C-alpha cells in the first residue's frame, strides 16, 4: 500500500510539473505576442508622426512647443521599442538556458548504465525559472505599455496642435 501510494504521488507530481511547464509555455507565447503587438503599434505611431511632418512646409510652420511634443513622442516610442526588443532577447536567453539543461539531462540519460543513474535524473524545475522570467516579462511589458500610453498622449497632443494651432497660423 505504501509503495502504491508513493508511485501515485510521483505520478501526480510529474503530471503537475507537466501542467506547470505547459502553462509557462503558453504564458511565454502570449507575452511574446503582446510584446510584438506593442512594438508594431508603436512603429505605426512613429510612422504616423513621420508622415504628419513630411509634407512640404510643416516643419517650417510648427512652433518650438510642437517640436518638443513631436520629438518627445518619438523618443518615448523609441525607448518602448527597445524595451520590447530587450524583452524578446531575455526570453530567448531563458529558452536557450532551459534547452541546454534539458539537453545535458538527455545526454546523461543516454549514458546511464543503471536504474539508479536514470532515477537520479529529475525533471527540470521550470517553475523556479518561469516565476522569475514571468515577473521580469510582466515588468517589461508594463513599462512598454506605459511608454506607449505616454507616447500616444504626446502624439495626440502634437496632432491636435497641428490641427488647431498651426491651421490658424496659415
mmCIF file of C-alpha atoms in Angstrom:
data_model
loop_
_atom_site.group_PDB
_atom_site.id
_atom_site.type_symbol
_atom_site.label_atom_id
_atom_site.label_comp_id
_atom_site.label_asym_id
_atom_site.label_seq_id
_atom_site.Cartn_x
_atom_site.Cartn_y
_atom_site.Cartn_z
ATOM 1 C CA UNK A 1 0.000 0.000 0.000
ATOM 2 C CA UNK A 2 2.771 2.406 0.905
ATOM 3 C CA UNK A 3 4.604 1.637 -2.357
ATOM 4 C CA UNK A 4 1.425 2.152 -4.427
ATOM 5 C CA UNK A 5 0.795 5.493 -2.734
ATOM 6 C CA UNK A 6 4.396 6.547 -3.406
ATOM 7 C CA UNK A 7 4.050 5.674 -7.133
ATOM 8 C CA UNK A 8 0.749 7.585 -7.375
ATOM 9 C CA UNK A 9 2.328 10.540 -5.588
ATOM 10 C CA UNK A 10 5.287 10.573 -8.013
ATOM 11 C CA UNK A 11 2.926 10.275 -10.999
ATOM 12 C CA UNK A 12 0.796 13.143 -9.670
ATOM 13 C CA UNK A 13 3.849 15.361 -9.115
ATOM 14 C CA UNK A 14 5.105 14.634 -12.647
ATOM 15 C CA UNK A 15 1.664 15.413 -14.098
ATOM 16 C CA UNK A 16 1.548 18.691 -12.189
ATOM 17 C CA UNK A 17 5.071 19.528 -13.371
ATOM 18 C CA UNK A 18 3.945 18.887 -16.943
ATOM 19 C CA UNK A 19 0.961 21.202 -16.395
ATOM 20 C CA UNK A 20 3.235 23.903 -14.985
ATOM 21 C CA UNK A 21 5.552 23.585 -17.971
ATOM 22 C CA UNK A 22 2.653 23.742 -20.450
ATOM 23 C CA UNK A 23 1.188 26.777 -18.685
ATOM 24 C CA UNK A 24 4.566 28.504 -18.673
ATOM 25 C CA UNK A 25 4.971 27.830 -22.394
ATOM 26 C CA UNK A 26 1.509 29.236 -23.188
ATOM 27 C CA UNK A 27 2.213 32.243 -20.961
ATOM 28 C CA UNK A 28 5.501 32.924 -22.729
ATOM 29 C CA UNK A 29 3.802 32.703 -26.124
ATOM 30 C CA UNK A 30 1.124 35.161 -25.017
ATOM 31 C CA UNK A 31 3.709 37.557 -23.572
ATOM 32 C CA UNK A 32 5.740 37.401 -26.786
ATOM 33 C CA UNK A 33 2.645 38.106 -28.881
ATOM 34 C CA UNK A 34 1.707 41.051 -26.657
ATOM 35 C CA UNK A 35 5.223 42.463 -26.790
ATOM 36 C CA UNK A 36 5.277 42.016 -30.577
ATOM 37 C CA UNK A 37 1.918 43.780 -30.932
ATOM 38 C CA UNK A 38 3.103 46.650 -28.737
ATOM 39 C CA UNK A 39 6.198 47.067 -30.912
ATOM 40 C CA UNK A 40 4.048 47.034 -34.061
ATOM 41 C CA UNK A 41 1.590 49.594 -32.682
ATOM 42 C CA UNK A 42 4.455 51.817 -31.577
ATOM 43 C CA UNK A 43 6.064 51.651 -35.011
ATOM 44 C CA UNK A 44 2.722 52.579 -36.580
ATOM 45 C CA UNK A 45 2.523 55.741 -34.493
ATOM 46 C CA UNK A 46 6.131 56.644 -35.266
ATOM 47 C CA UNK A 47 5.193 56.316 -38.947
ATOM 48 C CA UNK A 48 2.124 58.494 -38.340
ATOM 49 C CA UNK A 49 4.269 61.188 -36.759
ATOM 50 C CA UNK A 50 6.805 60.979 -39.563
ATOM 51 C CA UNK A 51 4.047 61.247 -42.161
ATOM 52 C CA UNK A 52 2.476 64.235 -40.406
ATOM 53 C CA UNK A 53 5.662 66.269 -40.686
ATOM 54 C CA UNK A 54 6.827 65.014 -44.059
ATOM 55 C CA UNK A 55 4.637 67.341 -46.080
ATOM 56 C CA UNK A 56 6.296 70.294 -47.740
ATOM 57 C CA UNK A 57 6.131 73.125 -45.226
ATOM 58 C CA UNK A 58 5.011 71.551 -41.950
ATOM 59 C CA UNK A 59 8.440 71.703 -40.324
ATOM 60 C CA UNK A 60 8.704 75.419 -41.022
ATOM 61 C CA UNK A 61 5.266 76.183 -39.588
ATOM 62 C CA UNK A 62 5.387 74.294 -36.288
ATOM 63 C CA UNK A 63 6.496 76.167 -33.208
ATOM 64 C CA UNK A 64 9.006 75.135 -30.540
ATOM 65 C CA UNK A 65 6.358 73.502 -28.311
ATOM 66 C CA UNK A 66 5.137 71.338 -31.169
ATOM 67 C CA UNK A 67 8.708 70.301 -31.956
ATOM 68 C CA UNK A 68 9.180 69.295 -28.328
ATOM 69 C CA UNK A 69 5.918 67.312 -28.333
ATOM 70 C CA UNK A 70 6.867 65.535 -31.557
ATOM 71 C CA UNK A 71 10.430 64.685 -30.516
ATOM 72 C CA UNK A 72 9.342 63.629 -27.014
ATOM 73 C CA UNK A 73 6.760 61.294 -28.504
ATOM 74 C CA UNK A 74 9.224 59.785 -30.966
ATOM 75 C CA UNK A 75 11.846 59.375 -28.223
ATOM 76 C CA UNK A 76 9.413 57.659 -25.874
ATOM 77 C CA UNK A 77 8.199 55.401 -28.691
ATOM 78 C CA UNK A 78 11.813 54.501 -29.464
ATOM 79 C CA UNK A 79 12.508 53.602 -25.822
ATOM 80 C CA UNK A 80 9.325 51.483 -25.842
ATOM 81 C CA UNK A 81 10.581 49.598 -28.890
ATOM 82 C CA UNK A 82 13.962 48.978 -27.230
ATOM 83 C CA UNK A 83 12.233 47.683 -24.087
ATOM 84 C CA UNK A 84 10.226 45.266 -26.247
ATOM 85 C CA UNK A 85 13.345 44.091 -28.070
ATOM 86 C CA UNK A 86 15.177 43.617 -24.760
ATOM 87 C CA UNK A 87 12.263 41.514 -23.532
ATOM 88 C CA UNK A 88 12.469 39.331 -26.649
ATOM 89 C CA UNK A 89 16.205 38.898 -26.164
ATOM 90 C CA UNK A 90 15.846 37.958 -22.483
ATOM 91 C CA UNK A 91 13.105 35.453 -23.351
ATOM 92 C CA UNK A 92 15.369 33.916 -25.977
ATOM 93 C CA UNK A 93 18.171 33.543 -23.395
ATOM 94 C CA UNK A 94 15.723 31.920 -20.966
ATOM 95 C CA UNK A 95 14.575 29.355 -23.522
ATOM 96 C CA UNK A 96 18.163 28.593 -24.528
ATOM 97 C CA UNK A 97 19.098 28.046 -20.884
ATOM 98 C CA UNK A 98 16.234 25.574 -20.368
ATOM 99 C CA UNK A 99 17.120 23.837 -23.639
ATOM 100 C CA UNK A 100 20.772 23.406 -22.536
ATOM 101 C CA UNK A 101 19.684 21.972 -19.178
ATOM 102 C CA UNK A 102 17.330 19.501 -20.849
ATOM 103 C CA UNK A 103 19.911 18.562 -23.487
ATOM 104 C CA UNK A 104 22.500 17.829 -20.769
ATOM 105 C CA UNK A 105 19.998 15.645 -18.915
ATOM 106 C CA UNK A 106 19.148 13.784 -22.129
ATOM 107 C CA UNK A 107 22.869 13.082 -22.681
ATOM 108 C CA UNK A 108 23.182 11.803 -19.112
ATOM 109 C CA UNK A 109 20.136 9.587 -19.646
ATOM 110 C CA UNK A 110 21.655 8.200 -22.851
ATOM 111 C CA UNK A 111 24.881 7.375 -20.962
ATOM 112 C CA UNK A 112 23.084 5.879 -17.945
ATOM 113 C CA UNK A 113 24.254 2.389 -17.052
ATOM 114 C CA UNK A 114 21.837 1.580 -14.255
ATOM 115 C CA UNK A 115 18.381 2.197 -12.919
ATOM 116 C CA UNK A 116 19.889 4.421 -10.220
ATOM 117 C CA UNK A 117 21.529 6.602 -12.881
ATOM 118 C CA UNK A 118 18.149 7.108 -14.556
ATOM 119 C CA UNK A 119 16.338 7.683 -11.265
ATOM 120 C CA UNK A 120 18.819 10.372 -10.275
ATOM 121 C CA UNK A 121 17.829 12.458 -13.300
ATOM 122 C CA UNK A 122 14.972 14.635 -12.124
ATOM 123 C CA UNK A 123 12.802 16.835 -14.350
ATOM 124 C CA UNK A 124 13.970 20.415 -14.741
ATOM 125 C CA UNK A 125 12.363 22.667 -12.148
ATOM 126 C CA UNK A 126 10.986 25.035 -14.770
ATOM 127 C CA UNK A 127 8.639 26.643 -12.282
ATOM 128 C CA UNK A 128 11.523 28.374 -10.466
ATOM 129 C CA UNK A 129 12.897 29.764 -13.720
ATOM 130 C CA UNK A 130 9.439 30.535 -15.063
ATOM 131 C CA UNK A 131 8.456 32.502 -11.968
ATOM 132 C CA UNK A 132 11.466 34.807 -12.269
ATOM 133 C CA UNK A 133 11.012 35.132 -16.013
ATOM 134 C CA UNK A 134 7.281 35.822 -15.738
ATOM 135 C CA UNK A 135 7.909 38.575 -13.198
ATOM 136 C CA UNK A 136 10.538 40.179 -15.457
ATOM 137 C CA UNK A 137 8.267 39.838 -18.510
ATOM 138 C CA UNK A 138 5.371 41.430 -16.672
ATOM 139 C CA UNK A 139 7.539 44.347 -15.576
ATOM 140 C CA UNK A 140 8.978 44.917 -19.059
ATOM 141 C CA UNK A 141 5.590 44.644 -20.753
ATOM 142 C CA UNK A 142 4.142 47.029 -18.153
ATOM 143 C CA UNK A 143 6.922 49.514 -18.906
ATOM 144 C CA UNK A 144 6.300 49.063 -22.623
ATOM 145 C CA UNK A 145 2.571 49.733 -22.190
ATOM 146 C CA UNK A 146 3.240 52.788 -20.008
ATOM 147 C CA UNK A 147 5.685 54.198 -22.561
ATOM 148 C CA UNK A 148 3.204 53.548 -25.366
ATOM 149 C CA UNK A 149 0.440 55.365 -23.463
ATOM 150 C CA UNK A 150 2.685 58.355 -22.695
ATOM 151 C CA UNK A 151 3.891 58.418 -26.314
ATOM 152 C CA UNK A 152 0.298 58.278 -27.570
ATOM 153 C CA UNK A 153 -0.740 61.159 -25.339
ATOM 154 C CA UNK A 154 2.152 63.246 -26.653
ATOM 155 C CA UNK A 155 1.389 62.163 -30.227
ATOM 156 C CA UNK A 156 -2.277 63.121 -29.916
ATOM 157 C CA UNK A 157 -1.283 66.441 -28.329
ATOM 158 C CA UNK A 158 1.088 67.129 -31.225
ATOM 159 C CA UNK A 159 -1.519 66.204 -33.842
ATOM 160 C CA UNK A 160 -4.105 68.318 -32.001
ATOM 161 C CA UNK A 161 -1.831 71.337 -32.028
ATOM 162 C CA UNK A 162 -1.149 70.679 -35.720
ATOM 163 C CA UNK A 163 -4.863 70.673 -36.457
ATOM 164 C CA UNK A 164 -5.848 73.681 -34.409
ATOM 165 C CA UNK A 165 -2.827 75.828 -33.726
ATOM 166 C CA UNK A 166 -0.893 75.512 -36.993
ATOM 167 C CA UNK A 167 -4.068 75.644 -39.112
ATOM 168 C CA UNK A 168 -4.920 79.072 -37.635
ATOM 169 C CA UNK A 169 -1.467 80.400 -38.466
ATOM 170 C CA UNK A 170 -1.984 79.967 -42.231
#
